[in-house]
Short mmCIF file of C-alpha atoms in Angstrom, two decimals:
data_model
loop_
_atom_site.label_atom_id
_atom_site.label_comp_id
_atom_site.label_asym_id
_atom_site.label_seq_id
_atom_site.Cartn_x
_atom_site.Cartn_y
_atom_site.Cartn_z
CA MET A 1 157.85 95.78 172.50
CA ARG A 2 159.65 97.88 175.12
CA ASN A 3 156.83 100.43 175.04
CA ARG A 4 154.22 97.69 175.48
CA ILE A 5 156.06 96.24 178.49
CA ALA A 6 156.41 99.69 180.03
CA TYR A 7 152.69 100.32 179.51
CA ALA A 8 151.81 96.98 181.09
CA VAL A 9 154.03 97.63 184.11
CA ALA A 10 152.59 101.10 184.54
CA THR A 11 149.08 99.68 184.35
CA VAL A 12 149.82 97.07 187.05
CA VAL A 13 151.36 99.71 189.30
CA ALA A 14 148.41 102.04 188.74
CA LEU A 15 145.85 99.36 189.51
CA SER A 16 147.65 98.41 192.71
CA SER A 17 148.06 102.00 193.88
CA PRO A 18 145.93 103.79 196.48
CA PHE A 19 144.78 106.13 193.71
CA ALA A 20 143.28 103.22 191.75
CA ALA A 21 141.57 101.94 194.86
CA LYS A 22 140.12 105.39 195.42
CA ALA A 23 138.90 105.49 191.81
CA GLU A 24 136.98 102.27 192.39
CA GLU A 25 135.19 103.97 195.27
CA THR A 26 133.80 106.72 193.01
CA TYR A 27 130.89 106.83 190.61
CA LYS A 28 131.71 108.92 187.55
CA ILE A 29 128.98 110.86 185.79
CA GLY A 30 129.70 112.56 182.47
CA SER A 31 127.82 115.49 180.98
CA SER A 32 127.91 117.08 177.53
CA LEU A 33 126.61 120.64 177.89
CA GLY A 34 126.21 123.75 175.77
CA LEU A 35 128.04 126.04 178.18
CA THR A 36 128.61 128.40 175.27
CA GLY A 37 126.38 128.95 172.25
CA TYR A 38 122.62 129.33 171.97
CA VAL A 39 121.60 127.06 174.90
CA ALA A 40 124.27 128.36 177.29
CA VAL A 41 121.92 130.07 179.74
CA TYR A 42 119.82 126.92 180.11
CA ASP A 43 122.63 124.35 180.13
CA ARG A 44 124.71 126.33 182.63
CA ALA A 45 121.78 126.26 185.02
CA TRP A 46 121.32 122.51 184.35
CA ARG A 47 125.00 122.04 185.27
CA ASP A 48 124.64 124.11 188.42
CA GLY A 49 121.64 122.06 189.50
CA MET A 50 123.65 118.88 188.94
CA ASP A 51 126.50 120.30 191.00
CA LEU A 52 124.18 120.98 193.92
CA ALA A 53 122.70 117.48 193.72
CA VAL A 54 126.17 115.91 193.69
CA GLU A 55 127.16 117.99 196.72
CA ALA A 56 124.00 116.93 198.55
CA LEU A 57 124.60 113.25 197.78
CA ASN A 58 128.27 113.35 198.74
CA ALA A 59 127.37 115.03 202.04
CA LYS A 60 125.40 111.84 202.78
CA SER A 61 128.09 109.30 201.72
CA GLY A 62 127.37 109.48 197.99
CA ILE A 63 125.48 106.78 196.13
CA ASN A 64 125.70 103.32 197.66
CA GLY A 65 128.75 104.48 199.58
CA LYS A 66 130.54 105.71 196.46
CA LYS A 67 131.57 109.33 196.10
CA VAL A 68 130.00 110.94 193.04
CA GLU A 69 132.26 112.73 190.56
CA LEU A 70 130.88 114.93 187.79
CA PHE A 71 132.85 115.43 184.57
CA VAL A 72 131.65 118.14 182.17
CA GLU A 73 132.57 118.95 178.57
CA ASP A 74 131.37 122.06 176.74
CA ASN A 75 129.86 121.12 173.38
CA LYS A 76 129.47 124.80 172.42
CA SER A 77 125.86 123.98 171.44
CA GLU A 78 127.20 122.16 168.35
CA PRO A 79 126.74 118.43 167.56
CA GLN A 80 130.29 117.97 166.26
CA GLU A 81 131.72 119.32 169.50
CA ALA A 82 129.38 117.07 171.45
CA VAL A 83 130.82 113.97 169.75
CA VAL A 84 134.35 115.02 170.70
CA GLY A 85 133.30 115.67 174.28
CA TYR A 86 131.40 112.40 174.65
CA ARG A 87 134.38 110.40 173.36
CA LYS A 88 136.75 112.20 175.72
CA LEU A 89 134.47 111.61 178.70
CA MET A 90 134.36 107.89 177.87
CA SER A 91 137.98 107.23 176.90
CA VAL A 92 139.87 109.61 179.19
CA ASP A 93 137.60 110.21 182.17
CA GLY A 94 136.04 106.74 182.23
CA VAL A 95 132.52 107.91 183.04
CA GLN A 96 129.92 105.26 183.84
CA ILE A 97 126.75 107.15 182.88
CA PHE A 98 125.78 110.38 181.12
CA VAL A 99 123.53 113.14 182.43
CA SER A 100 123.67 115.52 179.48
CA GLY A 101 122.13 118.83 178.52
CA CYS A 102 119.66 120.26 176.04
CA VAL A 103 121.52 120.07 172.71
CA SER A 104 119.41 117.34 171.12
CA ALA A 105 121.48 117.14 167.94
CA GLY A 106 124.65 116.58 169.97
CA ASN A 107 123.06 113.86 172.06
CA PHE A 108 121.74 112.25 168.86
CA ALA A 109 125.20 112.27 167.29
CA ALA A 110 126.77 110.55 170.29
CA ALA A 111 123.97 108.08 170.98
CA PRO A 112 125.16 105.27 168.64
CA PHE A 113 128.55 104.78 170.30
CA VAL A 114 127.25 105.48 173.81
CA ALA A 115 124.59 102.79 173.37
CA LYS A 116 127.17 100.40 171.94
CA ALA A 117 129.23 100.93 175.10
CA GLN A 118 126.08 100.16 177.15
CA LEU A 119 126.18 103.41 179.07
CA PRO A 120 122.83 104.93 180.10
CA MET A 121 122.01 108.52 179.13
CA VAL A 122 119.69 110.72 181.19
CA LEU A 123 119.00 113.74 179.01
CA CYS A 124 117.64 117.26 179.15
CA SER A 125 116.75 116.82 175.48
CA ILE A 126 114.40 114.63 173.46
CA LEU A 127 115.35 111.01 172.86
CA PRO A 128 117.57 109.94 169.93
CA PRO A 129 115.61 108.59 166.95
CA LYS A 130 116.60 104.92 166.71
CA PRO A 131 115.04 102.26 168.99
CA GLU A 132 118.41 100.70 169.82
CA GLU A 133 119.62 104.13 170.98
CA GLN A 134 116.42 104.92 172.85
CA GLU A 135 116.93 101.73 174.85
CA TRP A 136 119.83 103.45 176.64
CA ALA A 137 118.42 106.99 176.74
CA PHE A 138 115.97 108.52 179.23
CA SER A 139 114.50 112.01 178.85
CA THR A 140 113.48 114.41 181.63
CA LEU A 141 111.99 116.78 179.05
CA ALA A 142 108.21 117.03 179.05
CA PRO A 143 106.71 115.91 175.72
CA ALA A 144 106.48 118.66 173.14
CA LYS A 145 102.70 118.26 172.95
CA PHE A 146 102.49 119.53 176.54
CA GLU A 147 104.31 122.77 175.71
CA VAL A 148 102.23 123.32 172.60
CA GLY A 149 98.97 122.33 174.28
CA ALA A 150 99.42 124.74 177.19
CA ARG A 151 99.83 127.67 174.80
CA TYR A 152 96.99 126.66 172.54
CA GLN A 153 94.69 126.15 175.51
CA TYR A 154 95.46 129.67 176.69
CA LEU A 155 94.64 131.13 173.28
CA LYS A 156 91.40 129.17 173.12
CA GLU A 157 90.18 130.06 176.61
CA LYS A 158 91.63 133.53 177.24
CA THR A 159 91.66 135.27 173.86
CA ASP A 160 89.65 135.67 170.68
CA ILE A 161 92.73 134.89 168.55
CA ARG A 162 92.12 132.01 166.16
CA LYS A 163 94.89 132.51 163.60
CA VAL A 164 98.51 131.90 164.65
CA ALA A 165 101.96 131.72 163.12
CA ILE A 166 104.62 129.22 164.12
CA LEU A 167 108.18 130.57 164.26
CA HIS A 168 110.86 127.94 164.79
CA ASP A 169 114.61 127.36 164.70
CA PRO A 170 116.21 124.31 162.97
CA THR A 171 116.97 122.31 166.15
CA PRO A 172 115.43 118.82 166.44
CA TYR A 173 113.19 119.77 169.36
CA ALA A 174 111.89 122.94 167.71
CA MET A 175 111.22 121.02 164.49
CA LEU A 176 109.32 118.41 166.49
CA MET A 177 107.24 121.12 168.19
CA LYS A 178 106.57 122.77 164.84
CA ASP A 179 105.11 119.55 163.42
CA ILE A 180 103.06 118.88 166.54
CA GLY A 181 101.86 122.48 166.57
CA ALA A 182 100.60 122.17 163.01
CA LYS A 183 98.72 118.95 163.80
CA MET A 184 97.22 120.08 167.11
CA ALA A 185 95.96 123.52 166.10
CA ALA A 186 92.57 122.38 164.82
CA ASP A 187 91.87 120.56 168.09
CA TYR A 188 91.85 123.98 169.79
CA GLY A 189 89.90 125.78 167.08
CA LEU A 190 93.06 127.44 165.76
CA GLU A 191 94.47 127.84 162.27
CA VAL A 192 98.19 128.03 161.50
CA VAL A 193 98.32 130.67 158.78
CA ALA A 194 102.11 130.96 158.52
CA THR A 195 105.16 128.87 159.38
CA GLU A 196 108.46 130.73 159.51
CA THR A 197 111.98 129.70 160.40
CA TYR A 198 115.02 131.49 161.80
CA LYS A 199 118.59 130.83 162.87
CA GLN A 200 119.55 131.12 166.53
CA ASP A 201 121.97 133.99 165.86
CA ASP A 202 119.65 136.04 163.62
CA ALA A 203 119.77 139.66 164.75
CA ASP A 204 116.42 140.58 163.17
CA MET A 205 113.25 138.60 162.44
CA SER A 206 111.00 141.44 161.39
CA VAL A 207 110.60 139.97 157.88
CA GLN A 208 109.22 136.68 159.24
CA ILE A 209 107.00 138.52 161.72
CA GLY A 210 105.76 140.85 158.99
CA ARG A 211 104.75 137.89 156.82
CA ALA A 212 102.94 136.31 159.77
CA HIS A 213 101.05 139.55 160.41
CA ALA A 214 100.14 139.90 156.71
CA ALA A 215 98.71 136.35 156.83
CA GLY A 216 96.41 137.41 159.64
CA ALA A 217 98.19 135.84 162.62
CA GLY A 218 97.25 137.33 165.96
CA ALA A 219 99.95 135.44 167.85
CA ILE A 220 103.46 134.13 167.24
CA VAL A 221 103.92 130.67 168.75
CA LYS A 222 107.70 130.47 169.02
CA MET A 223 109.52 127.13 169.03
CA GLY A 224 113.10 127.51 170.26
CA ARG A 225 115.15 128.73 173.20
CA GLY A 226 117.66 131.46 173.87
CA GLY A 227 118.11 135.14 173.15
CA SER A 228 116.15 134.84 169.91
CA THR A 229 113.01 135.20 172.02
CA VAL A 230 114.12 138.67 173.08
CA THR A 231 114.85 139.55 169.45
CA VAL A 232 111.32 138.51 168.43
CA ALA A 233 109.79 140.56 171.26
CA LYS A 234 111.75 143.64 170.23
CA ASN A 235 110.83 143.18 166.57
CA ILE A 236 107.10 142.94 167.34
CA ARG A 237 107.35 146.18 169.29
CA GLN A 238 109.41 147.90 166.57
CA LEU A 239 106.83 146.91 163.94
CA GLY A 240 104.10 148.53 166.03
CA LEU A 241 102.06 145.33 166.32
CA ASP A 242 100.49 146.29 169.61
CA LYS A 243 97.89 143.50 169.55
CA MET A 244 100.10 140.59 168.47
CA LEU A 245 100.94 138.12 171.25
CA LEU A 246 104.23 136.23 171.57
CA LEU A 247 103.95 132.83 173.23
CA SER A 248 107.43 131.44 173.87
CA SER A 249 108.81 127.98 174.60
CA LEU A 250 110.05 126.87 178.00
CA ASP A 251 113.28 128.74 178.74
CA ASP A 252 115.33 130.39 181.44
CA GLY A 253 113.48 133.09 183.36
CA SER A 254 116.05 135.74 182.43
CA VAL A 255 114.96 135.40 178.79
CA PHE A 256 111.31 135.87 179.75
CA VAL A 257 112.12 138.95 181.84
CA GLN A 258 114.03 140.57 178.96
CA ALA A 259 111.27 139.75 176.48
CA GLY A 260 108.73 141.17 178.91
CA GLU A 261 110.71 144.37 179.24
CA ALA A 262 110.58 144.74 175.46
CA LEU A 263 106.95 143.74 174.85
CA GLY A 264 105.13 143.95 178.17
CA ALA A 265 102.00 141.86 178.71
CA GLN A 266 102.03 140.77 175.05
CA SER A 267 105.00 138.51 175.88
CA LEU A 268 103.77 135.21 177.32
CA PHE A 269 105.52 131.88 177.86
CA VAL A 270 105.08 128.36 179.17
CA ALA A 271 106.64 127.64 182.55
CA THR A 272 106.65 125.07 185.32
CA ALA A 273 105.41 125.64 188.86
CA ILE A 274 108.99 125.85 190.17
CA GLN A 275 109.50 128.98 188.03
CA LEU A 276 106.36 130.88 188.95
CA SER A 277 105.75 132.63 192.23
CA GLY A 278 103.14 130.94 194.42
CA THR A 279 102.01 128.18 192.01
CA MET A 280 103.53 125.08 193.64
CA ALA A 281 100.42 123.70 195.36
CA ASP A 282 101.42 120.02 195.61
CA GLU A 283 102.72 119.21 199.11
CA ALA A 284 104.87 116.29 197.95
CA GLN A 285 106.55 118.50 195.37
CA ARG A 286 107.13 121.27 197.90
CA ALA A 287 108.78 118.81 200.30
CA VAL A 288 111.21 117.63 197.63
CA ALA A 289 111.79 121.14 196.31
CA GLU A 290 112.69 122.65 199.68
CA PRO A 291 116.27 121.33 200.00
CA PHE A 292 116.99 122.18 196.37
CA LEU A 293 115.60 125.70 196.67
CA LYS A 294 117.51 126.32 199.90
CA GLN A 295 120.83 125.41 198.30
CA TRP A 296 120.00 127.18 195.02
CA HIS A 297 119.07 130.47 196.67
CA GLU A 298 122.04 130.36 199.03
CA ARG A 299 124.42 129.81 196.10
CA TYR A 300 122.83 131.92 193.36
CA GLY A 301 120.47 134.34 195.09
CA MET A 302 116.72 134.74 194.88
CA ASP A 303 116.57 136.21 191.37
CA ARG A 304 118.08 133.40 189.31
CA ASP A 305 115.56 131.15 187.55
CA THR A 306 115.21 127.68 189.04
CA ASN A 307 113.72 125.59 186.24
CA ALA A 308 116.79 124.23 184.44
CA GLY A 309 118.66 123.84 187.72
CA ALA A 310 115.74 121.87 189.15
CA ARG A 311 115.80 119.53 186.15
CA GLY A 312 119.56 119.04 186.50
CA TRP A 313 119.03 118.21 190.18
CA ASP A 314 116.22 115.80 189.32
CA ALA A 315 118.34 114.03 186.71
CA ILE A 316 121.10 113.30 189.22
CA MET A 317 118.57 112.13 191.82
CA LEU A 318 117.00 109.79 189.25
CA VAL A 319 120.43 108.29 188.64
CA ALA A 320 120.99 107.93 192.39
CA LYS A 321 117.71 106.06 192.79
CA ALA A 322 118.49 103.77 189.87
CA VAL A 323 121.94 102.89 191.22
CA GLU A 324 120.54 102.29 194.69
CA ASP A 325 117.71 100.12 193.32
CA ALA A 326 120.11 98.18 191.10
CA LYS A 327 122.70 97.83 193.89
CA SER A 328 125.18 98.18 191.04
CA VAL A 329 126.95 100.84 188.96
CA GLU A 330 127.17 98.63 185.86
CA GLY A 331 125.50 100.20 182.84
CA PRO A 332 123.01 97.42 182.00
CA ALA A 333 121.88 97.11 185.62
CA VAL A 334 121.41 100.87 186.01
CA ARG A 335 119.56 101.06 182.68
CA ALA A 336 117.17 98.33 183.81
CA ALA A 337 116.58 100.10 187.13
CA LEU A 338 115.89 103.44 185.43
CA GLU A 339 113.28 101.71 183.31
CA LYS A 340 111.41 100.61 186.44
CA ILE A 341 111.22 104.00 188.15
CA ALA A 342 107.59 105.01 188.62
CA GLY A 343 106.03 108.02 190.33
CA PHE A 344 109.38 109.48 191.38
CA GLN A 345 108.71 112.92 192.80
CA GLY A 346 111.23 115.42 191.54
CA VAL A 347 111.53 119.14 192.03
CA MET A 348 110.26 119.97 188.53
CA SER A 349 107.68 117.16 188.20
CA LYS A 350 107.04 113.47 188.76
CA TYR A 351 108.89 110.96 186.58
CA THR A 352 107.76 107.54 185.40
CA PHE A 353 109.66 105.31 183.00
CA ALA A 354 108.74 101.92 181.55
CA PRO A 355 109.99 99.57 178.81
CA GLY A 356 109.52 101.40 175.54
CA ALA A 357 108.50 104.59 177.38
CA HIS A 358 111.67 106.51 178.27
CA VAL A 359 110.14 110.00 178.49
CA GLY A 360 109.71 110.48 182.22
CA VAL A 361 107.24 113.37 182.41
CA THR A 362 103.77 111.90 181.81
CA GLU A 363 101.55 114.70 183.21
CA ASN A 364 101.52 118.21 181.75
CA PRO A 365 103.48 120.46 184.17
CA PHE A 366 103.09 123.69 182.20
CA VAL A 367 101.11 126.85 182.76
CA VAL A 368 101.24 130.13 180.86
CA GLY A 369 103.10 132.93 182.57
CA VAL A 370 104.01 136.58 182.16
CA ALA A 371 106.88 138.72 183.48
CA GLN A 372 105.78 141.53 185.77
CA GLY A 373 108.26 143.80 187.52
CA GLY A 374 111.05 141.29 187.01
CA MET A 375 108.96 138.45 188.50
CA LEU A 376 107.47 135.47 186.67
CA VAL A 377 103.81 134.97 187.54
CA ALA A 378 100.97 132.82 186.24
CA LYS A 379 98.79 134.55 183.67
#
């Protein structure tokens, strides 16, 4: 009983203190990120883009007059760690919304209790599987069919390759792309002659690549992010397959540069306009991108890839618009406002959400690129 009374007194004192009053004047955003592990390069850039967006908002009195605070937990690219981090962000830090990174499995694992708490989730990853969880989740990730379609279209129009192999890791997004890739191939006059899998930390994939080559594949369509792309590029070179193309998933530019150094013009990838030199033709996009790019280049230099950072920036700005439209920071009100956002011009692309349609990118933003002299350019 004594402990309960002491806790109650402490709570009353805390709520009446200047610190508590200050806490009420802040808007707390939580983020579960793979700052270590296989998505680290991408999620670190996503975090850095969020940081810049928060700084920009706070320089202009925050969101609806509330200072924005960002709380980050490293999920080590593992779903179990993500659950621990999500619970800590909710119970200890008291976050009011999540803007989380690209570890789909971790976001899936946390989605049931986040949805039960009625906290919106704006995600780098695909949406969780259950409708009641999707109600509270919003994705800034372009649909997998866009990534696959851009690569297949390139093969159809620019090459005489008609047989391909799909190489994928076991993550939810890569598995989704693998299934879509198998279904879409015929629409582009392509045949998937081999489907191979790998683990993110595999040091050699020459066996899988050798089987793909033996099946007649002229290109590896890789589903999955991280340093594994560089491993595949090196293995293709080591096997002497000087005509086999590697078409990689969306990733950080540093990965593409390293793969290009290993495989040259045979190493291709899908990218957004923000990543490629001289491809951002849309004036509205350029106007929105300018303040982001200015801050990004001042902080991180001209050589660091902008794509994941741009998406992190966009995610925070989507939250800011939703809170301003809702005139509230309460979860249900912000969720409802997010669902009404249409034609919002971000740095990476436009975003439109609607009831039952919580994937914001509705137009294909991807083109095929190649690394040349350390630069990413359209192919």
